[in-house]
Short mmCIF file of C-alpha atoms in Angstrom, two decimals:
data_model
loop_
_atom_site.label_atom_id
_atom_site.label_comp_id
_atom_site.label_asym_id
_atom_site.label_seq_id
_atom_site.Cartn_x
_atom_site.Cartn_y
_atom_site.Cartn_z
CA UNK A 75 2.66 2.76 -38.49
CA UNK A 76 4.15 0.01 -36.31
CA UNK A 77 6.59 1.20 -33.68
CA UNK A 78 8.42 -0.77 -30.50
CA UNK A 79 9.37 -0.24 -27.13
CA UNK A 80 11.09 -1.86 -24.35
CA UNK A 81 10.19 -1.04 -20.39
CA UNK A 82 10.86 -2.61 -17.17
CA UNK A 83 7.22 -3.40 -15.96
CA UNK A 84 4.15 -2.91 -18.23
CA UNK A 85 0.87 -2.99 -16.56
CA UNK A 86 -2.29 -3.80 -18.50
CA UNK A 87 -5.34 -1.82 -16.90
CA UNK A 88 -5.43 1.43 -15.12
CA UNK A 89 -7.88 0.78 -12.57
CA UNK A 90 -6.98 0.70 -8.84
CA UNK A 91 -5.22 -2.38 -9.01
CA UNK A 92 -2.96 -1.62 -11.87
CA UNK A 93 -2.27 2.21 -10.61
CA UNK A 94 -1.64 0.68 -7.31
CA UNK A 95 0.82 -1.87 -8.70
CA UNK A 96 2.55 1.17 -10.79
CA UNK A 97 3.07 3.59 -7.71
CA UNK A 98 4.57 0.66 -5.56
CA UNK A 99 7.18 0.01 -8.74
CA UNK A 100 8.07 3.46 -9.00
CA UNK A 101 8.56 3.87 -5.17
CA UNK A 102 10.80 1.04 -5.26
CA UNK A 103 13.01 2.75 -7.80
CA UNK A 104 11.88 0.89 -10.87
CA UNK A 105 12.30 3.74 -13.70
CA UNK A 106 10.54 2.26 -16.74
CA UNK A 107 6.99 1.92 -15.34
CA UNK A 108 4.13 1.94 -18.03
CA UNK A 109 0.18 1.64 -17.73
CA UNK A 110 -1.71 0.55 -20.55
CA UNK A 111 -5.46 1.44 -20.67
CA UNK A 112 -8.12 1.11 -23.46
CA UNK A 113 -10.20 3.85 -22.44
CA UNK A 114 -9.80 7.46 -22.90
CA UNK A 115 -9.23 7.97 -19.27
CA UNK A 116 -7.50 5.95 -16.37
CA UNK A 117 -9.02 5.25 -13.17
CA UNK A 118 -11.17 2.21 -13.99
CA UNK A 119 -14.61 1.21 -13.00
CA UNK A 120 -14.86 3.77 -9.98
CA UNK A 121 -14.56 6.64 -12.84
CA UNK A 122 -18.61 6.06 -13.58
CA UNK A 123 -19.57 5.13 -9.89
CA UNK A 124 -20.99 8.14 -8.56
CA UNK A 125 -22.28 7.08 -5.30
CA UNK A 126 -19.73 7.84 -2.06
CA UNK A 127 -17.54 5.56 0.16
CA UNK A 128 -14.79 5.29 -1.78
CA UNK A 129 -11.00 6.29 -0.54
CA UNK A 130 -11.45 6.19 2.94
CA UNK A 131 -8.24 4.37 3.67
CA UNK A 132 -6.30 5.51 0.91
CA UNK A 133 -7.10 9.50 1.10
CA UNK A 134 -8.68 9.79 4.79
CA UNK A 135 -11.95 10.84 3.62
CA UNK A 136 -15.19 9.43 1.68
CA UNK A 137 -14.81 10.30 -1.96
CA UNK A 138 -17.21 9.67 -5.01
CA UNK A 139 -15.91 7.20 -7.46
CA UNK A 140 -14.93 9.87 -10.35
CA UNK A 141 -12.88 12.06 -7.67
CA UNK A 142 -11.38 8.68 -6.12
CA UNK A 143 -10.17 7.82 -9.78
CA UNK A 144 -8.77 11.28 -10.30
CA UNK A 145 -6.98 11.17 -7.23
CA UNK A 146 -5.55 7.78 -7.99
CA UNK A 147 -4.34 8.71 -11.75
CA UNK A 148 -2.91 11.84 -10.05
CA UNK A 149 -1.03 9.92 -7.32
CA UNK A 150 0.66 7.50 -10.04
CA UNK A 151 1.41 10.68 -12.33
CA UNK A 152 3.13 12.13 -9.45
CA UNK A 153 5.23 9.13 -8.83
CA UNK A 154 6.66 9.07 -12.41
CA UNK A 155 4.14 6.50 -13.96
CA UNK A 156 3.52 6.80 -17.61
CA UNK A 157 -0.43 6.21 -18.82
CA UNK A 158 -0.96 5.48 -22.29
CA UNK A 159 -4.77 5.73 -22.68
CA UNK A 160 -6.74 4.48 -25.89
CA UNK A 161 -4.12 1.89 -26.17
CA UNK A 162 -5.64 -1.74 -26.38
CA UNK A 163 -3.43 -4.87 -25.84
CA UNK A 164 -4.80 -7.23 -28.62
CA UNK A 165 -2.36 -10.01 -27.65
CA UNK A 166 0.14 -11.53 -24.77
CA UNK A 167 2.94 -13.23 -26.06
CA UNK A 168 5.82 -14.99 -24.45
CA UNK A 169 8.27 -13.21 -22.29
CA UNK A 170 6.48 -10.03 -22.00
CA UNK A 171 5.94 -9.26 -25.35
CA UNK A 172 2.55 -7.18 -25.86
CA UNK A 173 0.76 -6.39 -29.10
CA UNK A 174 -1.05 -3.24 -28.85
CA UNK A 175 -3.62 -1.19 -31.34
CA UNK A 176 -3.88 2.87 -30.43
CA UNK A 177 -5.11 5.65 -32.71
CA UNK A 178 -1.94 6.24 -34.18
CA UNK A 179 -1.34 2.17 -35.66
CA UNK A 180 0.15 -0.74 -33.76
CA UNK A 181 2.52 -0.59 -30.95
CA UNK A 182 4.89 -3.58 -29.85
CA UNK A 183 6.16 -3.38 -25.91
CA UNK A 184 8.22 -5.92 -24.71
CA UNK A 185 8.70 -5.77 -20.83
CA UNK A 186 11.06 -7.57 -18.28
CA UNK A 187 7.58 -8.03 -16.36
CA UNK A 188 3.86 -7.66 -17.15
CA UNK A 189 1.31 -7.07 -14.58
CA UNK A 190 -2.29 -8.14 -15.65
CA UNK A 191 -4.81 -5.91 -14.20
CA UNK A 192 -8.05 -6.09 -16.46
CA UNK A 193 -10.57 -6.60 -13.65
CA UNK A 194 -13.99 -7.81 -13.89
CA UNK A 195 -17.17 -7.25 -15.89
CA UNK A 196 -20.89 -8.42 -14.83
CA UNK A 197 -22.52 -11.47 -16.67
CA UNK A 198 -24.70 -10.86 -19.74
CA UNK A 199 -28.16 -11.56 -20.21
CA UNK A 200 -27.46 -14.41 -22.48
CA UNK A 201 -24.98 -15.79 -19.70
CA UNK A 202 -27.65 -15.67 -17.51
CA UNK A 203 -30.18 -17.39 -19.74
CA UNK A 204 -33.03 -15.20 -19.50
CA UNK A 205 -35.09 -15.68 -22.27
CA UNK A 206 -38.07 -13.35 -23.57
CA UNK A 207 -38.16 -10.27 -26.13
CA UNK A 208 -35.12 -8.23 -26.82
CA UNK A 209 -36.45 -4.72 -26.16
CA UNK A 210 -34.44 -1.49 -25.21
CA UNK A 211 -33.73 -1.07 -21.23
CA UNK A 212 -31.94 -3.85 -20.20
CA UNK A 213 -28.61 -2.91 -18.98
CA UNK A 214 -26.19 -3.91 -16.20
CA UNK A 215 -24.70 -1.64 -13.42
CA UNK A 216 -21.86 -0.32 -15.34
CA UNK A 217 -23.81 0.36 -18.43
CA UNK A 218 -26.27 2.24 -16.32
CA UNK A 219 -23.27 4.18 -14.58
CA UNK A 220 -21.77 4.90 -17.66
CA UNK A 221 -24.99 6.26 -19.28
CA UNK A 222 -25.97 8.30 -15.78
CA UNK A 223 -22.33 9.56 -15.24
CA UNK A 224 -20.50 9.96 -18.62
CA UNK A 225 -22.95 10.40 -21.36
CA UNK A 226 -26.22 12.11 -19.03
CA UNK A 227 -28.58 9.66 -20.40
CA UNK A 228 -31.28 7.99 -18.27
CA UNK A 229 -32.09 4.52 -19.69
CA UNK A 230 -35.50 3.97 -17.79
CA UNK A 231 -37.23 5.28 -15.14
CA UNK A 232 -39.12 2.36 -13.50
CA UNK A 233 -36.87 -0.67 -13.39
CA UNK A 234 -36.87 -4.08 -11.95
CA UNK A 235 -33.39 -4.52 -10.29
CA UNK A 236 -32.18 -8.24 -10.46
CA UNK A 237 -29.62 -9.27 -7.70
CA UNK A 238 -28.85 -8.46 -4.13
CA UNK A 239 -25.02 -8.17 -4.00
CA UNK A 240 -22.95 -4.85 -2.50
CA UNK A 241 -23.28 -3.46 -6.13
CA UNK A 242 -26.85 -3.96 -6.38
CA UNK A 243 -27.48 -1.84 -3.34
CA UNK A 244 -25.22 0.87 -4.52
CA UNK A 245 -27.39 0.66 -8.11
CA UNK A 246 -30.34 1.68 -5.95
CA UNK A 247 -28.77 4.61 -4.50
CA UNK A 248 -27.45 5.40 -8.02
CA UNK A 249 -30.91 5.34 -9.20
CA UNK A 250 -32.59 7.40 -6.50
CA UNK A 251 -30.21 9.93 -6.86
CA UNK A 252 -31.07 10.52 -10.56
CA UNK A 253 -34.99 10.62 -9.88
CA UNK A 254 -35.37 6.80 -10.99
CA UNK A 255 -37.65 4.40 -8.91
CA UNK A 256 -36.78 1.02 -8.75
CA UNK A 257 -40.25 -1.13 -8.92
CA UNK A 258 -38.82 -4.26 -7.09
CA UNK A 259 -35.82 -6.06 -6.47
CA UNK A 260 -35.66 -10.14 -7.64
CA UNK A 261 -33.46 -11.98 -5.40
CA UNK A 262 -32.45 -15.79 -6.11
CA UNK A 263 -31.92 -16.92 -2.69
CA UNK A 264 -33.99 -16.52 0.30
CA UNK A 265 -31.91 -13.43 1.66
CA UNK A 266 -29.73 -10.85 0.13
CA UNK A 267 -26.38 -11.54 -0.83
CA UNK A 268 -24.88 -8.52 0.78
CA UNK A 269 -24.15 -8.54 4.32
CA UNK A 270 -26.97 -7.89 6.89
CA UNK A 271 -27.91 -4.97 7.46
CA UNK A 272 -27.23 -3.73 4.18
CA UNK A 273 -29.70 -6.07 2.79
CA UNK A 274 -32.54 -3.94 4.16
CA UNK A 275 -31.71 -1.00 2.19
CA UNK A 276 -34.50 -1.70 -0.35
CA UNK A 277 -36.87 -2.42 2.42
CA UNK A 278 -36.30 0.50 4.27
CA UNK A 279 -36.85 2.48 0.73
CA UNK A 280 -40.01 0.97 0.35
CA UNK A 281 -38.92 -1.22 -2.73
CA UNK A 282 -40.71 -4.54 -2.79
CA UNK A 283 -38.14 -7.55 -2.42
CA UNK A 284 -39.16 -10.85 -3.94
CA UNK A 285 -37.05 -13.46 -2.88
CA UNK A 286 -36.38 -17.17 -4.24
CA UNK A 287 -37.23 -15.54 -7.19
CA UNK A 288 -36.06 -15.59 -10.67
CA UNK A 289 -36.71 -13.70 -14.23
CA UNK A 290 -38.59 -16.14 -16.63
CA UNK A 291 -38.76 -13.61 -19.43
CA UNK A 292 -38.67 -10.05 -20.41
CA UNK A 293 -41.44 -8.49 -22.65
CA UNK A 294 -41.84 -5.49 -24.51
CA UNK A 295 -41.64 -4.89 -28.28
CA UNK A 296 -39.67 -1.12 -28.83
CA UNK A 297 -38.47 -1.06 -25.16
CA UNK A 298 -39.40 -2.93 -21.88
CA UNK A 299 -42.80 -3.16 -20.45
CA UNK A 300 -42.65 -5.81 -17.90
CA UNK A 301 -40.92 -9.06 -16.54
CA UNK A 302 -42.23 -12.37 -15.56
CA UNK A 303 -40.84 -13.98 -12.63
CA UNK A 304 -41.00 -17.31 -11.24
CA UNK A 305 -41.14 -18.16 -7.34
CA UNK A 306 -40.09 -21.69 -6.50
CA UNK A 307 -43.22 -23.54 -7.53
CA UNK A 308 -45.59 -20.86 -6.96
CA UNK A 309 -47.80 -19.18 -9.93
CA UNK A 310 -45.51 -17.06 -12.08
CA UNK A 311 -46.33 -13.13 -11.72
CA UNK A 312 -46.15 -10.08 -14.00
CA UNK A 313 -44.21 -6.84 -12.78
CA UNK A 314 -44.74 -3.89 -14.79
CA UNK A 315 -41.51 -2.06 -15.54
CA UNK A 316 -39.71 0.25 -18.18
CA UNK A 317 -36.44 -1.26 -17.71
CA UNK A 318 -34.49 -4.52 -16.17
CA UNK A 319 -31.29 -3.58 -14.41
CA UNK A 320 -29.07 -6.80 -14.18
CA UNK A 321 -26.53 -6.36 -11.19
CA UNK A 322 -23.59 -8.79 -9.75
CA UNK A 323 -22.41 -11.82 -11.30
CA UNK A 324 -18.89 -10.64 -11.82
CA UNK A 325 -16.74 -12.90 -13.84
CA UNK A 326 -12.89 -11.60 -14.34
CA UNK A 327 -12.38 -10.12 -17.54
CA UNK A 328 -9.88 -12.69 -18.90
CA UNK A 329 -10.60 -12.62 -22.67
CA UNK A 330 -6.90 -11.78 -23.47
CA UNK A 331 -5.69 -14.72 -21.44
CA UNK A 332 -8.14 -17.14 -22.91
CA UNK A 333 -6.37 -16.36 -26.42
CA UNK A 334 -3.05 -16.49 -25.05
CA UNK A 335 -0.48 -18.79 -23.61
CA UNK A 336 -1.29 -18.10 -19.93
CA UNK A 337 -3.40 -20.68 -18.44
CA UNK A 338 -6.55 -20.07 -17.02
CA UNK A 339 -8.33 -21.48 -13.75
CA UNK A 340 -11.44 -23.07 -14.79
CA UNK A 341 -13.43 -22.19 -11.19
CA UNK A 342 -12.26 -18.47 -10.53
CA UNK A 343 -12.20 -18.03 -14.66
CA UNK A 344 -9.21 -15.81 -14.16
CA UNK A 345 -5.48 -16.47 -14.71
CA UNK A 346 -3.91 -19.33 -12.59
CA UNK A 347 -1.67 -18.10 -9.92
CA UNK A 348 0.78 -18.85 -7.01
CA UNK A 349 0.76 -17.28 -3.79
CA UNK A 350 2.94 -14.50 -5.52
CA UNK A 351 0.48 -13.78 -8.25
CA UNK A 352 2.84 -15.32 -10.80
CA UNK A 353 1.02 -16.61 -13.76
CA UNK A 354 2.04 -19.82 -15.75
CA UNK A 355 4.39 -17.80 -17.91
CA UNK A 356 6.82 -16.29 -14.95
CA UNK A 357 7.08 -13.02 -16.85
CA UNK A 358 3.29 -12.47 -16.12
CA UNK A 359 1.96 -11.40 -12.69
CA UNK A 360 -1.90 -10.82 -12.26
CA UNK A 361 -3.80 -8.82 -9.48
CA UNK A 362 -7.27 -7.34 -8.67
CA UNK A 363 -10.56 -8.12 -9.84
CA UNK A 364 -9.02 -10.21 -12.66
CA UNK A 365 -8.33 -13.01 -9.98
CA UNK A 366 -11.69 -13.27 -8.95
CA UNK A 367 -14.93 -10.78 -9.45
CA UNK A 368 -15.29 -9.30 -7.12
CA UNK A 369 -13.53 -7.15 -4.55
CA UNK A 370 -14.02 -3.63 -3.57
CA UNK A 371 -11.75 -0.79 -5.04
CA UNK A 372 -9.81 -0.29 -1.83
CA UNK A 373 -8.99 -3.90 -1.39
CA UNK A 374 -7.96 -4.14 -5.33
CA UNK A 375 -5.87 -0.99 -4.74
CA UNK A 376 -4.12 -2.53 -1.53
CA UNK A 377 -3.45 -5.79 -3.47
CA UNK A 378 -1.91 -3.83 -6.45
CA UNK A 379 0.53 -2.21 -4.08
CA UNK A 380 1.30 -5.32 -2.51
CA UNK A 381 2.28 -6.99 -6.06
CA UNK A 382 4.31 -3.77 -7.11
CA UNK A 383 6.33 -4.34 -4.20
CA UNK A 384 6.91 -8.01 -5.02
CA UNK A 385 7.66 -7.44 -8.76
CA UNK A 386 10.15 -5.00 -8.04
CA UNK A 387 12.32 -7.34 -5.83
CA UNK A 388 11.78 -10.38 -8.31
CA UNK A 389 12.99 -8.14 -11.22
CA UNK A 390 16.46 -9.00 -9.83
CA UNK A 391 15.75 -12.60 -10.33
CA UNK A 392 15.75 -14.66 -13.83
CA UNK A 393 12.19 -15.30 -14.48
CA UNK A 394 11.44 -18.84 -13.55
CA UNK A 395 8.71 -21.12 -12.42
CA UNK A 396 9.57 -23.83 -10.07
CA UNK A 397 7.41 -26.96 -9.45
CA UNK A 398 4.53 -26.19 -7.55
CA UNK A 399 1.91 -27.93 -5.46
CA UNK A 400 -1.45 -27.95 -6.92
CA UNK A 401 -4.72 -26.50 -4.68
CA UNK A 402 -8.03 -28.31 -5.31
CA UNK A 403 -11.50 -27.42 -3.70
CA UNK A 404 -14.61 -29.23 -2.81
CA UNK A 405 -17.73 -29.03 -5.24
CA UNK A 406 -19.05 -26.47 -2.50
CA UNK A 407 -16.44 -23.87 -2.79
CA UNK A 408 -16.29 -21.83 -5.88
CA UNK A 409 -12.73 -21.04 -6.25
CA UNK A 410 -9.39 -20.78 -4.42
CA UNK A 411 -7.15 -18.18 -5.35
CA UNK A 412 -3.93 -18.85 -5.89
CA UNK A 413 -4.59 -21.94 -7.02
CA UNK A 414 -0.99 -23.49 -6.40
CA UNK A 415 1.90 -22.96 -4.22
CA UNK A 416 5.78 -22.13 -5.27
CA UNK A 417 8.36 -22.98 -2.97
CA UNK A 418 9.35 -20.32 -0.29
CA UNK A 419 5.96 -19.57 1.17
CA UNK A 420 6.16 -16.21 2.44
CA UNK A 421 4.65 -14.38 5.23
CA UNK A 422 4.42 -11.12 2.62
CA UNK A 423 2.53 -13.61 0.15
CA UNK A 424 -1.11 -13.05 0.23
CA UNK A 425 -3.57 -15.33 2.06
CA UNK A 426 -5.31 -17.97 0.50
CA UNK A 427 -9.03 -16.64 -0.51
CA UNK A 428 -11.77 -18.84 -0.78
CA UNK A 429 -15.53 -18.36 -2.09
CA UNK A 430 -18.42 -20.35 -1.44
CA UNK A 431 -21.03 -21.44 -4.18
CA UNK A 432 -23.67 -22.01 -1.63
CA UNK A 433 -24.36 -21.49 2.22
CA UNK A 434 -22.46 -23.77 4.44
CA UNK A 435 -22.06 -24.50 8.07
CA UNK A 436 -19.68 -26.75 9.35
CA UNK A 437 -16.04 -27.38 9.11
CA UNK A 438 -12.97 -26.30 6.87
CA UNK A 439 -10.49 -28.86 6.34
CA UNK A 440 -7.33 -28.27 4.47
CA UNK A 441 -5.14 -31.48 3.96
CA UNK A 442 -1.92 -32.32 2.11
CA UNK A 443 -1.66 -35.93 0.85
CA UNK A 444 -2.68 -37.89 4.01
CA UNK A 445 -1.85 -34.80 6.43
CA UNK A 446 -4.36 -32.79 7.92
CA UNK A 447 -2.92 -29.06 7.80
CA UNK A 448 -5.90 -27.22 8.89
CA UNK A 449 -9.20 -27.74 10.48
CA UNK A 450 -11.47 -24.75 11.75
CA UNK A 451 -15.30 -23.98 11.77
CA UNK A 452 -16.78 -22.35 8.94
CA UNK A 453 -20.02 -20.43 8.70
CA UNK A 454 -20.62 -18.57 5.80
CA UNK A 455 -22.66 -17.77 2.51
CA UNK A 456 -22.06 -17.08 -1.06
CA UNK A 457 -19.68 -14.08 -2.22
CA UNK A 458 -18.39 -14.06 1.60
CA UNK A 459 -14.62 -13.38 1.44
CA UNK A 460 -12.93 -16.50 3.48
CA UNK A 461 -9.18 -16.08 4.30
CA UNK A 462 -6.69 -18.88 5.21
CA UNK A 463 -3.17 -17.80 5.94
CA UNK A 464 -0.57 -19.51 4.14
CA UNK A 465 1.03 -19.92 7.02
CA UNK A 466 -1.25 -22.88 7.85
CA UNK A 467 -0.03 -24.44 4.72
CA UNK A 468 3.59 -23.89 5.07
CA UNK A 469 4.18 -27.62 5.62
CA UNK A 470 2.77 -28.91 2.36
CA UNK A 471 4.61 -31.11 0.16
CA UNK A 472 1.89 -32.79 -1.28
CA UNK A 473 -1.18 -31.75 -3.32
CA UNK A 474 -3.41 -29.67 -1.28
CA UNK A 475 -7.38 -30.56 -0.95
CA UNK A 476 -9.97 -28.00 0.53
CA UNK A 477 -13.02 -29.77 1.59
CA UNK A 478 -16.04 -28.67 3.96
CA UNK A 479 -17.49 -31.40 6.12
#
């Protein structure tokens, strides 16, 4: 059976960012706000992250991921937000029209504005170009947490962990809390991606860390029995294990956008937006880790709250996308978000966010045409957040270029 609904704002994704946007909209007096969530419960990735340190800024105390997710859902419902679970958006159409599948059939929702908050996912084994056998026991962090916290299953006991991002360290904590002893951590670079001193965590636990190392192949028939790793010109070595945990390498979950009319930025992998997080179709906005994988749950929630307030104000205007100023970045920069600036740069809009694709020490230079807008020292590494206040770009009239020198 197919039904149709009209709402003020539809939010695709019930994680911290989407729930934050929904709360802000309701607090601003927007009557009809619906969150569309494909899972059986809203709350996003924190639902199956049993480690602590969630919620300190939002609730004033450290919380486990599941408790944090339940608290956000509770606040959203208390604010009057309608949450539709087991509802999967299958198509985004112009002017805020969403085609949705649910257990009862099909649903069409037409919204005055749509906020996309579908989050990010970890790159698969295939995307990482890891060769070898295809045995059981190769999972990513999200799958591990779902196995342990949602299904009560243990996929391995002696895994090798690939990656040194912050999520990699939380994966070590998760493993140890469930009687799983990692055999080694594999790091592609010469140091951990996570900020010091967090990179010391596996060393303090006596877990070997192999730097400048990559997985060549995974071995095993029925299940994993080892990995072969290369070490920058040195002889390859074999590490015995019963599983491989692939961590990090997050990419925006933008599959809906790629099959729709909404422009996707080839650098970030998420929808291309202006400084108000407005997409190429001005009825659509985007927030959270859909814009760039990956930020913390708290960061995404605050970003969602800010976007909800902006969209509430935008509802009083007719959707329109004025001429914008494009932003391009140097090859050493992984991406910039937003990717363009609309007229009326606001101090309430988010800052320009950059990420490096390789370590850098020098100067960050921003120009508009032949005019220099900003020059400042920069020393940073991949996956570190780099923020440029939009006030530094307020004089831009021509296309903006960001380079490193």
